Coordinates of C-alpha atoms and ligand atoms in Angstrom, one line a residue:
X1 CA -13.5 5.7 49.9
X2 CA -12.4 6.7 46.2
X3 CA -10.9 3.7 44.5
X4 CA -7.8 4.1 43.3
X5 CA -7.0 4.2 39.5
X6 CA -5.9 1.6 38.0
X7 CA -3.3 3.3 35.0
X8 CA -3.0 0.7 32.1
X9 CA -1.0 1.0 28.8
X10 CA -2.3 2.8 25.9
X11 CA -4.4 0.6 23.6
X12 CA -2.1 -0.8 21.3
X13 CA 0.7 -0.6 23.0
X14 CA 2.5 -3.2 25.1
X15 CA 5.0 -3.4 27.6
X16 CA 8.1 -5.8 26.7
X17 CA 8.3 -7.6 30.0
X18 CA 12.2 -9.2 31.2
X19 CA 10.6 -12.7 30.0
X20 CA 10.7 -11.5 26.6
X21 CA 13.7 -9.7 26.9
X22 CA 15.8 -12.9 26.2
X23 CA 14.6 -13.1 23.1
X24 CA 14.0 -9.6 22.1
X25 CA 18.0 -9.8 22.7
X26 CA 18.9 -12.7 20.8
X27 CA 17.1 -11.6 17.8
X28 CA 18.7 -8.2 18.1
X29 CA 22.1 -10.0 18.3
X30 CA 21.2 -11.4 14.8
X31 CA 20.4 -8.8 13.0
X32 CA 23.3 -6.6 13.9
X33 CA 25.8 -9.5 13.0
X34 CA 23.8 -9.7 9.6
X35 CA 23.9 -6.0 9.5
X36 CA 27.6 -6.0 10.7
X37 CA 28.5 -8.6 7.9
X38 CA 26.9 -7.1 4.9
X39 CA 29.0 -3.6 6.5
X40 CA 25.7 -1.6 6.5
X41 CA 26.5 1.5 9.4
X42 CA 23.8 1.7 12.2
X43 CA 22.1 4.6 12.6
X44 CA 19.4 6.2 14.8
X45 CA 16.4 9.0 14.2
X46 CA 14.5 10.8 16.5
X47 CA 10.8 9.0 17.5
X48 CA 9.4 13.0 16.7
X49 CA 9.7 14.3 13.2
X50 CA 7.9 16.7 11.0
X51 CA 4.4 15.4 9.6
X52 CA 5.2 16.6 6.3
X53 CA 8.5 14.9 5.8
X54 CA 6.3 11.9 5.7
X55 CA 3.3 13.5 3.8
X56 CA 6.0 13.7 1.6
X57 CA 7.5 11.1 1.7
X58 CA 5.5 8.1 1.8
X59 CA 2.7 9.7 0.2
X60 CA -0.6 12.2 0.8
X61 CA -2.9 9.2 -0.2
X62 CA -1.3 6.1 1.3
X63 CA -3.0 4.4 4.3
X64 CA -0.3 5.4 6.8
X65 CA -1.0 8.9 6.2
X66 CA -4.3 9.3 5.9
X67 CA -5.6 7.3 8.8
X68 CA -2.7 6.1 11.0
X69 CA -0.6 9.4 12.0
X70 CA -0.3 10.0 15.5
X71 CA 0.1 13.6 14.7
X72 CA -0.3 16.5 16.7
X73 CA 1.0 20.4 17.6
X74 CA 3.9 20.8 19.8
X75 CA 3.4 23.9 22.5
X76 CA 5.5 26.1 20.0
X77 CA 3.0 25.0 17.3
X78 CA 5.1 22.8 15.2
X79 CA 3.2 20.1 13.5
X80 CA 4.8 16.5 14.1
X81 CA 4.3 13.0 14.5
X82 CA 5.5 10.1 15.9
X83 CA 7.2 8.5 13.1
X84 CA 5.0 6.0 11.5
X85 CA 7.8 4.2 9.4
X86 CA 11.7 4.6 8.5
X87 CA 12.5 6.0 5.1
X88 CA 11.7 9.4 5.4
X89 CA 13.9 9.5 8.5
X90 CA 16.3 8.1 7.3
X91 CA 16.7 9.7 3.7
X92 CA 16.2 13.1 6.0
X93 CA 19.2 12.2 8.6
X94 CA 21.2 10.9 5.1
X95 CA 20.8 14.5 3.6
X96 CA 21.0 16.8 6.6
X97 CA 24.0 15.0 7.8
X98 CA 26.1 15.5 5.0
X99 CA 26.5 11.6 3.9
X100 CA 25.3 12.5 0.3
X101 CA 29.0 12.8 -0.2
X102 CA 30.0 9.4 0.8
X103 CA 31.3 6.8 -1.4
X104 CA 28.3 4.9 -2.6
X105 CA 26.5 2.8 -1.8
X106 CA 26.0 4.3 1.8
X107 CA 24.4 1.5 3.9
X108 CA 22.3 2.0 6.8
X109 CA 20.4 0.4 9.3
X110 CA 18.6 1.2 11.7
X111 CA 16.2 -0.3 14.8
X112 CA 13.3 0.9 16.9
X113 CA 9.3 2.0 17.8
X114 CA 7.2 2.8 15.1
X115 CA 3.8 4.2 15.7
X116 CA 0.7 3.8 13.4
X117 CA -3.1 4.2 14.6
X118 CA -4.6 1.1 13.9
X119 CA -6.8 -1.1 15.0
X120 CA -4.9 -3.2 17.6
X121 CA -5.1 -7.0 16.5
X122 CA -3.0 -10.0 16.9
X123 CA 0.3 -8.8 15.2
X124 CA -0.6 -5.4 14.5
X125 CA -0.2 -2.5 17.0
X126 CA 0.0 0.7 17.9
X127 CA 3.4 0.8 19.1
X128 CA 5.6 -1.6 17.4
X129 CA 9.1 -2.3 16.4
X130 CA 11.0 -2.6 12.9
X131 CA 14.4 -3.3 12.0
X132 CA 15.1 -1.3 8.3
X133 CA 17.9 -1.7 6.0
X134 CA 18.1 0.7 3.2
X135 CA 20.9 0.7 0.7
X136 CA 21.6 4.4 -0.8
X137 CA 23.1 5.4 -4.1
X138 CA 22.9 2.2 -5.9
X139 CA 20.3 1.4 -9.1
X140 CA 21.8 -2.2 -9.8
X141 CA 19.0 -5.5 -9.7
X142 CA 22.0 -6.7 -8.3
X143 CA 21.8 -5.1 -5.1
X144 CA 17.9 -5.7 -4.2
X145 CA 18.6 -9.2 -4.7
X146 CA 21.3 -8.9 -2.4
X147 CA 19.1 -6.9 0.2
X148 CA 16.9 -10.0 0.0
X149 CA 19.7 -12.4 0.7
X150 CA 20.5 -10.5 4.2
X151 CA 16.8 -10.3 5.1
X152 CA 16.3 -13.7 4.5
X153 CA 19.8 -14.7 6.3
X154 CA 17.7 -13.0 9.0
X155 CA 14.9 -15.4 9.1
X156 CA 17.1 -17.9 8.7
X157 CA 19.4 -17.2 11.8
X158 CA 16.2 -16.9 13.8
X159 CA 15.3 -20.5 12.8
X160 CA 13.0 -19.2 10.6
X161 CA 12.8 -21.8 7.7
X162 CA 8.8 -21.2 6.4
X163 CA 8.3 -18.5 4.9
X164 CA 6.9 -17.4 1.0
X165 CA 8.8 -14.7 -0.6
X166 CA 6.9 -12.6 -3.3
X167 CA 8.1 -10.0 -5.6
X168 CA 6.9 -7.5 -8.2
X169 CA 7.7 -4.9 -10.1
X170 CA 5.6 -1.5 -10.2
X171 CA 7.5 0.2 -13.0
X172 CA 8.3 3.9 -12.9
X173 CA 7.2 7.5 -13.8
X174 CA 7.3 6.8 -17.3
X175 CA 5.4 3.5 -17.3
X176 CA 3.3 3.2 -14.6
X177 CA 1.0 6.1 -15.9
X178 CA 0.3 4.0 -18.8
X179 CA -0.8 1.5 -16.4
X180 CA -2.7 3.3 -14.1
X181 CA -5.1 4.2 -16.9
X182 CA -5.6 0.4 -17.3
X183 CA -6.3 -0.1 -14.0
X184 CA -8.5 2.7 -13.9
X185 CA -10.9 2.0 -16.6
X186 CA -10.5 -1.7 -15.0
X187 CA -12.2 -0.3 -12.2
X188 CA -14.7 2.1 -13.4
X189 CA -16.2 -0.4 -14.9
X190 CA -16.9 -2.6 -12.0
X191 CA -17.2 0.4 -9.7
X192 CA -20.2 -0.9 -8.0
X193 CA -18.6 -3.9 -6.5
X194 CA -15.9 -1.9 -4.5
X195 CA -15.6 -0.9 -0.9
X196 CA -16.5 3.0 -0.1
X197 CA -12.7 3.5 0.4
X198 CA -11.9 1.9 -2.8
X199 CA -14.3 4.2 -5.0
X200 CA -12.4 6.9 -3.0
X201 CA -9.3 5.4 -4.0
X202 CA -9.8 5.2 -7.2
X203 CA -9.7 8.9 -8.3
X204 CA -6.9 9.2 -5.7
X205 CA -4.6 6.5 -6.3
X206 CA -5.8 3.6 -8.1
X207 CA -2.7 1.4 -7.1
X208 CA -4.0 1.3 -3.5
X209 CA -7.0 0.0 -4.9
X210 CA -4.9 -3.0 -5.0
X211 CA -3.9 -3.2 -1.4
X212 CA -7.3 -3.4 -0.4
X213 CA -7.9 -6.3 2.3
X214 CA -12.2 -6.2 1.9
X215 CA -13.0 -9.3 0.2
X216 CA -15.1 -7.7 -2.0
X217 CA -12.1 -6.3 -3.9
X218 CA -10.4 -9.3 -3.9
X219 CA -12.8 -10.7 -5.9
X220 CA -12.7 -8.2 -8.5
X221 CA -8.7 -7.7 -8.3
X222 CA -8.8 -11.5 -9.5
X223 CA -8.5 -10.3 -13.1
X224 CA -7.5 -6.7 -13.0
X225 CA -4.7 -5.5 -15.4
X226 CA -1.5 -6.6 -14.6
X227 CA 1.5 -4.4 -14.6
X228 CA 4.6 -6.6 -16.0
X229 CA 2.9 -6.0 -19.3
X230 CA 2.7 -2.3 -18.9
X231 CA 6.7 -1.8 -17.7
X232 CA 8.9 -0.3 -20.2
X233 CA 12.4 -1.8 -21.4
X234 CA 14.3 -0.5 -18.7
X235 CA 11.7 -1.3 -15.7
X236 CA 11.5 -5.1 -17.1
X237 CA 15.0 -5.4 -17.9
X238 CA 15.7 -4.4 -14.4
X239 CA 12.8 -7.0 -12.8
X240 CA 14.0 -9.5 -15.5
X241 CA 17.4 -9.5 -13.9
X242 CA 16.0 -9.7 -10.4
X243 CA 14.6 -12.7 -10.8
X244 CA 17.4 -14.6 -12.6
X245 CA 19.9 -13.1 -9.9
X246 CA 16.9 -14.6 -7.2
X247 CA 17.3 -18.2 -9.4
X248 CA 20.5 -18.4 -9.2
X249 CA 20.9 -18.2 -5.8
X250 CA 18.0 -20.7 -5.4
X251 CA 15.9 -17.8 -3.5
X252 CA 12.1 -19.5 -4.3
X253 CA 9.8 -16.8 -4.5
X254 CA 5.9 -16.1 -6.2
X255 CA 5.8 -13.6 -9.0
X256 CA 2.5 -11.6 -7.4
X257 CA 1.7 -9.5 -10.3
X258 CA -0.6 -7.8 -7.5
X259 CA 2.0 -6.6 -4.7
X260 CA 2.0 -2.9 -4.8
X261 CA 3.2 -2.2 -1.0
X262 CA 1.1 0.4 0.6
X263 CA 3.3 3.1 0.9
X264 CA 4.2 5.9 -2.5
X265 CA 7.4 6.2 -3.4
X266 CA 8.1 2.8 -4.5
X267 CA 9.3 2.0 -7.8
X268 CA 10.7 -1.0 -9.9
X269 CA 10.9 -3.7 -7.3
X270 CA 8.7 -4.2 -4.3
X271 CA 8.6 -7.4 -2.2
X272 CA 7.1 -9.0 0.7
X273 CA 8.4 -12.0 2.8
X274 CA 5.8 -13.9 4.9
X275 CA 5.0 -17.1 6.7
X276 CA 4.3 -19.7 4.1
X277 CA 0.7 -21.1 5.0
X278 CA -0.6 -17.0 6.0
X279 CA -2.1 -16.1 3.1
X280 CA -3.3 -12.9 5.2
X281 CA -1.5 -9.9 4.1
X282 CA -2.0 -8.9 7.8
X283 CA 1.3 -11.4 8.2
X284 CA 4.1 -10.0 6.4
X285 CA 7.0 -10.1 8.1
X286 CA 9.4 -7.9 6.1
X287 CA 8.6 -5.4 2.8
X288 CA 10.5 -3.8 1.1
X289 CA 11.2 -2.1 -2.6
X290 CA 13.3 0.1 -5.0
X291 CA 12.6 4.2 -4.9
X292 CA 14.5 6.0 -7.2
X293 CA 13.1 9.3 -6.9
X294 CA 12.5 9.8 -2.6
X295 CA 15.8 11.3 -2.4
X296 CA 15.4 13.7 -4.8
X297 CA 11.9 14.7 -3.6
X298 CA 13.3 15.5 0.2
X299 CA 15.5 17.9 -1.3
X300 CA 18.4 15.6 -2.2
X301 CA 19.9 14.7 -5.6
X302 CA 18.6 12.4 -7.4
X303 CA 20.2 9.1 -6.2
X304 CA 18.7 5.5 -6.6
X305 CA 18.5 3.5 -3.3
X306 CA 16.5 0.5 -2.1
X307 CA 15.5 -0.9 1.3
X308 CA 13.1 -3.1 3.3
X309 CA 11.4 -2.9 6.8
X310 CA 10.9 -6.1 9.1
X311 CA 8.2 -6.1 12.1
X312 CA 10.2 -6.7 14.9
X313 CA 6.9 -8.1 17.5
X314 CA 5.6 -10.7 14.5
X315 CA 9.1 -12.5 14.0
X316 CA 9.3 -12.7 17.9
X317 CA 5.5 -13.9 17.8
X318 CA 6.1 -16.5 15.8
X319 CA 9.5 -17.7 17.0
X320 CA 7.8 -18.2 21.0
X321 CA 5.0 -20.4 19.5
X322 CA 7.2 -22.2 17.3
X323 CA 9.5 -22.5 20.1
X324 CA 12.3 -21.3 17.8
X325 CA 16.4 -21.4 18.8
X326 CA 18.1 -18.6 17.2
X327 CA 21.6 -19.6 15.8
X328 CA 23.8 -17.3 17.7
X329 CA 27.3 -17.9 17.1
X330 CA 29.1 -14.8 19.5
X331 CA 32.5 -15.5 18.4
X332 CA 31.3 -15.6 14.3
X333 CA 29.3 -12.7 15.2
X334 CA 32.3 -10.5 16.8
X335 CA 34.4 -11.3 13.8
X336 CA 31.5 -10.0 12.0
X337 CA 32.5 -6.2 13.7
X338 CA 36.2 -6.5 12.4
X339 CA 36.7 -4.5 8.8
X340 CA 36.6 -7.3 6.0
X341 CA 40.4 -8.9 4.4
X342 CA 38.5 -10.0 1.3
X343 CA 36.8 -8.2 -1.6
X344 CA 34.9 -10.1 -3.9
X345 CA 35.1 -8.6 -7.6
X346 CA 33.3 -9.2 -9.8
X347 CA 32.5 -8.6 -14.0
X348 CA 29.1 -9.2 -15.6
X349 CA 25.9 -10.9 -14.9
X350 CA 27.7 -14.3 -15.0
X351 CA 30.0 -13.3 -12.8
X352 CA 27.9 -11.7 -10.2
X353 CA 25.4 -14.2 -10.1
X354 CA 28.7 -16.4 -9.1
X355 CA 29.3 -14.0 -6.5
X356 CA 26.2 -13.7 -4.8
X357 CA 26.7 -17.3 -3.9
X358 CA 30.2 -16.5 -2.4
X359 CA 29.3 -14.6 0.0
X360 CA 27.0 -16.7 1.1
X361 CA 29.7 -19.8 1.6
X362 CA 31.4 -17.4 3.0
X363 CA 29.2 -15.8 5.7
X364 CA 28.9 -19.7 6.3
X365 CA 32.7 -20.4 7.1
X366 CA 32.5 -17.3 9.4
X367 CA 34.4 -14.9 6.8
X368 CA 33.6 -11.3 6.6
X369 CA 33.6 -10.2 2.8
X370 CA 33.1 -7.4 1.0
X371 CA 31.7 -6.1 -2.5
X372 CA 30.0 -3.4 -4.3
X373 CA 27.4 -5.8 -6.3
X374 CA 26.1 -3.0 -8.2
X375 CA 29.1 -2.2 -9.9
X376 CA 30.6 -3.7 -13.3
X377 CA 34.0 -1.6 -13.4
X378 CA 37.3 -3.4 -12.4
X379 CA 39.0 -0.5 -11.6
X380 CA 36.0 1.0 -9.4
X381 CA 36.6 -2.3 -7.3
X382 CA 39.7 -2.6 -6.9
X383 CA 40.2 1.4 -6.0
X384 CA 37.6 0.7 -2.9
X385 CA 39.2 -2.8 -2.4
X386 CA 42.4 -0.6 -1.8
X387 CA 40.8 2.2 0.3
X388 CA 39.0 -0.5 2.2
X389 CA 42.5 -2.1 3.4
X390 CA 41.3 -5.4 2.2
X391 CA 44.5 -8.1 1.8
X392 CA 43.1 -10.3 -1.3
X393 CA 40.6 -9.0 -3.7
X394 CA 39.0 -12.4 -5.6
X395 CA 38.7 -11.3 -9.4
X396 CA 35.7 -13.1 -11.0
X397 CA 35.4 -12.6 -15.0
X398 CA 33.7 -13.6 -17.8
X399 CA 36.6 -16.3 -19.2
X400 CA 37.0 -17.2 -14.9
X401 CA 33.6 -17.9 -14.4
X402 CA 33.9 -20.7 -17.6
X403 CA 36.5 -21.9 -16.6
X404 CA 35.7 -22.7 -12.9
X405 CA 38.8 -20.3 -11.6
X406 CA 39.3 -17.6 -9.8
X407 CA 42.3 -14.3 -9.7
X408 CA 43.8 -14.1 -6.1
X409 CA 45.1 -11.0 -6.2
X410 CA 47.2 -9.9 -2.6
X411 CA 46.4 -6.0 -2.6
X412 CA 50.1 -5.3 -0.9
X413 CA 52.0 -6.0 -3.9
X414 CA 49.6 -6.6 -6.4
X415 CA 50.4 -10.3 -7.2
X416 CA 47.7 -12.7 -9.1
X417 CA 47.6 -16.0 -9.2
X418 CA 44.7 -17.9 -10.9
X419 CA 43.1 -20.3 -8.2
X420 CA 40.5 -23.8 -8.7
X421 CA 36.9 -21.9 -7.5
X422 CA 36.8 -25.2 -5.7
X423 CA 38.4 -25.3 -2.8
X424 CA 39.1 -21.7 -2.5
X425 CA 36.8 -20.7 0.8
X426 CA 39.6 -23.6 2.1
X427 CA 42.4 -21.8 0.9
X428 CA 41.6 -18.3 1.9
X429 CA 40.4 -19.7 5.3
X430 CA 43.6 -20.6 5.4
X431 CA 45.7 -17.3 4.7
X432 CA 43.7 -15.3 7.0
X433 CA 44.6 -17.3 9.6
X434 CA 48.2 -17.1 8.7
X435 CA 47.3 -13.2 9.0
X436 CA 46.9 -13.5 12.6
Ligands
LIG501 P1 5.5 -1.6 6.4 O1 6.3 -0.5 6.9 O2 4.0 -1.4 6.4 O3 5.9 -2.1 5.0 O4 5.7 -2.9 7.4 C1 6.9 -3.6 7.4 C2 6.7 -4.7 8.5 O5 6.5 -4.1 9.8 C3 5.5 -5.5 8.3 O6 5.8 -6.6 7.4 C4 5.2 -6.0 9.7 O7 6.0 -7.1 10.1 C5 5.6 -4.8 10.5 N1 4.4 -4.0 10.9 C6 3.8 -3.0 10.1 N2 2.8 -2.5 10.8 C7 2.7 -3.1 12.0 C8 1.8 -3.0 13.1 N3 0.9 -2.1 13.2 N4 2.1 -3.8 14.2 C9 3.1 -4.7 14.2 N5 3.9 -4.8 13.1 C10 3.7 -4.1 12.1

């Protein structure tokens, strides 16, 4: 008699079994209460899309599209894929839906499968999961470093606490050229010691040269050109401010001069959070970066916009053998849905450096608040303040932030009154729940 077949999953691809599910829940519940707190707006994309959205948009050369596509023809001869990552779908559903009219910053985020031909390996699959935040319509160094305060409010939710966060700055399409002749002639001249791939590379795109895992290229990348001293004014005025927003709210991080993110449209910022002893690329846990011009080159106007991707089956990986409890608070988290009564406003550098640490006390105390970080106009704020509904807007200035106060001022009737900064999460704690 014929034995029967014995039908197993796709290589690469694993079934999430109701033992998991617990926790595949719990870290879900976090990241929609982070996601709910920060008000970003949920959002979900077909699996199938157009290959050349993303041989647009992340990029003819990149490793994802070259070698990891699961592309194929569709009966009516289409030519799609299942999505290998989120940008492109999202900047696509973001334009073809209209929200390039929104009030901006539009935030979205968004969970799900991803699908990349690799080879399978302890963390890295063919099917896998990724929550993605992307921020749209915003250019301010303000706002990455607030994208890397909910990502790592993430983490640290899961009961996450070891984890190395490194940052860079790849310039833009005025500097990076300069650059890439550097790296280039770097190259060239050491041709011989790179991996078949990398000699490819370098004609094609010398950054991914970078990237390159082989240890061979390691060795060589020890002393290629680096590209903080390539970036023009604006690029390392714009990195500069990163970091001292990052200091300020005593977010550690390694400047890696040698992060370039393997996918094209990055530009300014690009970062990577992983597990603090891993010095394996292979073990990111999140990446992300600035990219100015993707919008504009899907067809939509030119609008600056950062986000970051998490892997979904690595965080869980790591929070079964750690034996990890996620902080789930249900009641904080279902205040979380409710719109915010505070907007946080604040003027100049000072000021929003202030503010970044704010929200965080804050999101501590269980206080939804809102802001628009990436803004420096008073008038701006307090317009969306007003269309928001909020009940106090905090006003945080120049001469406030000297002199440790802060402006209460009650959006009804437009009263201020100048309030210690210490003390005042107390004090507002207080008149919300007179609110109720
Ligand atoms: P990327 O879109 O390549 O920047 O990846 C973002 C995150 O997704 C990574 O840091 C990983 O946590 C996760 N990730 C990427 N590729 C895979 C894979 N093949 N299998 C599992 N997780 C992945």
């Amino acid at each position: 008699m014929a034995r029967k077949k014995q039908f197993k999953t796709i290589t690469g691809m694993a079934d999430i079994m109701p033992t998991d599910y617990k926790i595949w829940k719990e870290v879900e519940e976090v990241i929609t209460a982070i996601a709910n707190f920060y008000d970003f707006a949920r959002i979900s994309t077909p699996i199938l899309e157009d290959e050349d959205l993303f041989v647009k948009g992340t990029g003819q050369s990149t490793e994802v599209i070259e070698k990891q596509m699961f592309s194929f023809r569709t009966k009516g001869k289409e030519k799609v894929v299942l999505r290998p990552e989120f940008t492109p779908s999202i900047i696509r559903a973001y334009i073809e839906n209209g929200l390039e009219s929104r009030q901006k910053p539009v935030k979205l985020w968004t969970l799900g499968p991803l699908f990349r031909y690799e080879k399978p390996q302890k963390g890295r699959y063919r099917q896998f999961h990724q929550f993605d935040f992307e921020i749209i319509g915003d250019a301010a160094s303000a706002t990455d470093a607030l994208l890397i305060q909910l990502l790592l409010n993430i983490l640290e939710r899961l009961g996450l606490k070891n984890w190395r966060l490194e940052v860079n700055s790849i310039g833009c399409q005025e500097c990076r050229p300069h650059y890439l002749k550097q790296l280039k002639k770097y190259y060239n001249e050491r041709k011989k010691h790179l991996c078949a791939d990398c000699k490819k590379r370098l004609e094609k795109n010398p950054l991914r040269v970078l990237d390159c895992k082989e240890e061979k290229c390691q060795r060589v990348k020890k002393t290629a050109p680096q590209i903080v001293n390539s970036l023009c004014q604006e690029c390392y005025k714009h990195f500069h401010s990163l970091l001292e927003f990052l200091d300020a709210m005593g977010i550690s991080y390694i400047l890696n001069p040698y992060l370039v993110r393997g996918l094209d449209y990055y530009e300014k910022t690009v970062f990577e959070i992983m597990p603090e002893e891993e010095n394996n690329r292979q073990g990111t846990l999140i990446g992300g970066g600035r990219y100015d011009k993707l919008i504009e080159q899907l067809g939509g106007k030119p609008t600056p916009a950062v986000g970051a991707a998490g892997g979904m089956e690595r965080i869980i990986e790591i929070i079964k053998e750690e034996n990890l409890h996620p902080n789930i608070q249900r009641r904080v988290f279902e205040s979380f849905e409710n719109p915010p009564q505070i907007f946080l406003v604040q003027l100049g550098d000072l000021a929003k450096k202030k503010i970044l640490k704010l929200i965080e006390e804050f999101k501590k105390n269980g206080i939804k608040v809102a802001q628009n970080i990436g803004k420096d106009n008073l008038k701006s704020q307090l317009q969306l303040a007003s269309k928001m509904k909020v009940k106090y807007s905090l006003i945080l200035g120049q001469r406030e932030v000297l002199e440790d106060t802060i402006i209460v001022r009650d959006m009804e009737n437009s009263i201020q009154e100048v309030l210690p900064q210490k003390g005042i999460i107390k004090e507002i704690k207080k008149r919300i729940k007179e609110l109720k």
